[in-house]
Amino acid sequence: MICYFLALVLFVMGLYCLVAKKNIIKKIIGVTITEYSINLFLILIGYRRGGIAPITLRGMDPGEVAAKGVDPLPQALVLTSIVIGLGVLALMVAMCLRLYEKYKTFDMSEINRLRG
Amino acid sequence: MQGFYPLFTAIPLGMAFINLLMAKISKKVADYIAFIATGVLAVMAVRMLFEPVFVYKVGGWPPPWGILLVSDGLSSLLLVVINVIGFLAIIFSTKYMTTYTAKPKYYTLFLLMIAGMNGVVITGDMFNMYVFLEIASIASYALVGFGCEKEELEASFKYLILGGVASTAILFGIAFLYSMTGTLNMPDLAQQIEILGMNKALGFVIALFIMGFGLKASSVPFHAWLPDAHPSAPAPISAMLSGVLIKALGVYSIARIMFHIFGPEPMISSILMFLGALSMVVGVFMAVGQSDVKRMLAYHSISQMGYVTIGLGLGLNPNVDPAVAALGLFGGLYHLVNHASFKSLLFLCSGSFEYRTNTRNKYEMGGLIRRMPITSTTCSIASLSISGVPPFNGFWSKLIIIIAFLKAGYPLYGAIAVLVAFMTLISFVRLQKDVIFGTLPEKFREVKEAPLLMTLPLIILAVLCLALGVAYPFVDQAMLQAAKDTLLDKMAYMSLLTGG
């Protein structure tokens, strides 16, 4: 139970970083932290204390794997989600570089040409 | 046709990368590749309207384990909207995008966005839906910032951060659902939730989904990115974002999940109706006093999407008469199709004006009907449609929604809908006075009509606006009734697991 709570704390920390910080690099770090907290949460769903890898080796009883193995699906989901996260991160950093070229600052409060 | 169903994502995904490779050899090919790919998709999508409901099992795996692709009334309706508007936007782009550099890259991103949206609409698996949603979103973030000027980069970055939060919330909700039910297959999820009944954890999931998909659909408390992002994109992309993307990613997902997975529930219904009414009012009041034409149109998008959301909300209410709830839902779906036609037309018109006059400020324009008759006439038709003047399509859908709310015993929401329709009318009458009629400024004396490739999509969309209003009985039977019946029949969706 405490693990789930820690994942939630990480999520809230990421959100705080996203909302409170003005530096766009720090905002990007905030988005990444929230993403990772969700990945952690997904992995924790599939975790089982004293579990074994969900692979049936030669001579193993399939029933034993089904009874003791961890759930493999969340791991597959997390792999996909990490790859998507990488794509978004790359785009965010590229945008951030372009923003710096145009505005010569990383401060979000100075990047405010759009309003109303 | 059933065996070809995955091609709706495979064609644009494949062509997007072939396009980039071919661009190394010849830059001209990119136009043709994008044109042919979207043209084929549009024809296939129209063809799908006449197919019965079926399920495609990816890789031949049986349902609870494998990924399902579902074709029913609702997904066919959205496929037609996405692919037809996409095709027209591509035709418009061939001339319009010559003002930008790196055209092949633009087409690649455009096709990726189409692939993502088609994927969201046809899939029957929660995680698959998330992946396609991210493909479409990432492509749209890049397209918003395509011009690489100061405003565009800022809008794109804002959209990126808020979109990232929305995706995180959606993934969180999916993880929660998986931990409760142990499945990601949507018909299977519906069955498991039917057994579980409503509890606090499910309430949390609903809140996460309304936040996540609400951000994608830009309902009012989550709307901050839209008025920046939609005007900053190139005109065909604004048309795609406002006309299609917020519907396919936001409203479609909300409808599919709330109707088919959670089922009719008074709590969800009242939240959606409240958000819809709020979006309608806030959007239309913010639109007043905008001098940038595209920014004003973006605020009207928020307001018009409120009509769709409020219609869906009434459809979800189990306490009102089922016939009235069905009427509200029907009005919402009808307005969704209508909004796709007239809002993309308005954005393409604004692009056409901008192409010739190099300004988006409506106070600098005026009297353009004398120099650009086709663009001005189509813009006028779209304005009449959005402000709900009979016989154009916007009138009928708004009328149906208002009647449904009065019959259901929500006179306040009905009155809000009437008020917002009136405000929209005022706003667009002023737009026409400033841009189309009035005195022609000295510097626009020599302006010419936009080239044929840009006016052709405008004419087609204007005809659609009129046809959707006048040829109402045909549309009613072929597209909308099927979509409405699909949404209201949760049992049929759950039975897709075993049948098909």
mmCIF file of C-alpha atoms in Angstrom, chain A residues 17-90:
data_model
loop_
_atom_site.group_PDB
_atom_site.id
_atom_site.type_symbol
_atom_site.label_atom_id
_atom_site.label_comp_id
_atom_site.label_asym_id
_atom_site.label_seq_id
_atom_site.Cartn_x
_atom_site.Cartn_y
_atom_site.Cartn_z
ATOM 1 C CA CYS A 17 6.981 21.312 -10.514
ATOM 2 C CA LEU A 18 4.878 21.812 -13.652
ATOM 3 C CA VAL A 19 2.629 24.438 -12.117
ATOM 4 C CA ALA A 20 4.946 26.393 -9.834
ATOM 5 C CA LYS A 21 8.221 26.617 -11.759
ATOM 6 C CA LYS A 22 8.724 29.318 -14.371
ATOM 7 C CA ASN A 23 11.759 27.866 -16.109
ATOM 8 C CA ILE A 24 10.605 25.831 -19.103
ATOM 9 C CA ILE A 25 13.347 23.220 -18.595
ATOM 10 C CA LYS A 26 11.964 22.620 -15.108
ATOM 11 C CA LYS A 27 8.464 22.365 -16.534
ATOM 12 C CA ILE A 28 9.701 19.681 -18.915
ATOM 13 C CA ILE A 29 11.252 17.835 -15.953
ATOM 14 C CA GLY A 30 7.871 18.092 -14.199
ATOM 15 C CA VAL A 31 6.044 16.474 -17.124
ATOM 16 C CA THR A 32 8.622 13.689 -17.202
ATOM 17 C CA ILE A 33 8.286 13.049 -13.453
ATOM 18 C CA THR A 34 4.495 12.688 -13.722
ATOM 19 C CA GLU A 35 4.944 10.282 -16.621
ATOM 20 C CA TYR A 36 7.396 8.170 -14.637
ATOM 21 C CA SER A 37 5.115 8.059 -11.616
ATOM 22 C CA ILE A 38 2.387 6.563 -13.799
ATOM 23 C CA ASN A 39 4.865 4.036 -15.184
ATOM 24 C CA LEU A 40 5.808 3.097 -11.622
ATOM 25 C CA PHE A 41 2.149 2.723 -10.745
ATOM 26 C CA LEU A 42 1.566 0.435 -13.731
ATOM 27 C CA ILE A 43 4.527 -1.772 -12.757
ATOM 28 C CA LEU A 44 3.283 -1.962 -9.160
ATOM 29 C CA ILE A 45 -0.098 -3.258 -10.358
ATOM 30 C CA GLY A 46 1.584 -6.284 -11.933
ATOM 31 C CA TYR A 47 3.963 -6.888 -8.999
ATOM 32 C CA ARG A 48 3.506 -9.919 -6.782
ATOM 33 C CA ARG A 49 5.585 -10.570 -3.628
ATOM 34 C CA GLY A 50 7.837 -13.569 -4.179
ATOM 35 C CA GLY A 51 6.654 -13.883 -7.769
ATOM 36 C CA ILE A 52 8.606 -15.501 -10.583
ATOM 37 C CA ALA A 53 9.182 -14.420 -14.171
ATOM 38 C CA PRO A 54 6.114 -15.306 -16.273
ATOM 39 C CA ILE A 55 8.023 -17.574 -18.660
ATOM 40 C CA THR A 56 7.366 -21.315 -18.905
ATOM 41 C CA LEU A 57 10.773 -22.978 -19.115
ATOM 42 C CA ARG A 58 11.248 -26.590 -20.215
ATOM 43 C CA GLY A 59 10.086 -28.979 -17.515
ATOM 44 C CA MET A 60 8.076 -26.374 -15.650
ATOM 45 C CA ASP A 61 4.422 -26.820 -14.865
ATOM 46 C CA PRO A 62 2.321 -24.118 -16.636
ATOM 47 C CA GLY A 63 -0.014 -24.104 -13.618
ATOM 48 C CA GLU A 64 2.872 -23.067 -11.359
ATOM 49 C CA VAL A 65 3.705 -20.117 -13.595
ATOM 50 C CA ALA A 66 0.066 -19.074 -13.621
ATOM 51 C CA ALA A 67 -0.099 -19.311 -9.835
ATOM 52 C CA LYS A 68 3.179 -17.564 -8.945
ATOM 53 C CA GLY A 69 4.219 -15.501 -11.969
ATOM 54 C CA VAL A 70 3.940 -11.719 -12.035
ATOM 55 C CA ASP A 71 1.508 -10.151 -14.498
ATOM 56 C CA PRO A 72 3.418 -9.545 -17.772
ATOM 57 C CA LEU A 73 0.899 -7.185 -19.384
ATOM 58 C CA PRO A 74 1.720 -4.024 -17.356
ATOM 59 C CA GLN A 75 5.379 -4.479 -18.240
ATOM 60 C CA ALA A 76 4.524 -4.467 -21.930
ATOM 61 C CA LEU A 77 2.365 -1.381 -21.398
ATOM 62 C CA VAL A 78 5.151 0.418 -19.542
ATOM 63 C CA LEU A 79 7.626 -0.306 -22.350
ATOM 64 C CA THR A 80 5.226 1.290 -24.845
ATOM 65 C CA SER A 81 4.544 4.202 -22.545
ATOM 66 C CA ILE A 82 8.279 4.844 -22.029
ATOM 67 C CA VAL A 83 8.789 4.975 -25.794
ATOM 68 C CA ILE A 84 5.892 7.424 -26.198
ATOM 69 C CA GLY A 85 7.315 9.469 -23.335
ATOM 70 C CA LEU A 86 10.656 9.604 -25.143
ATOM 71 C CA GLY A 87 8.940 10.942 -28.268
ATOM 72 C CA VAL A 88 7.150 13.665 -26.330
ATOM 73 C CA LEU A 89 10.339 14.547 -24.410
ATOM 74 C CA ALA A 90 12.346 14.890 -27.631
#
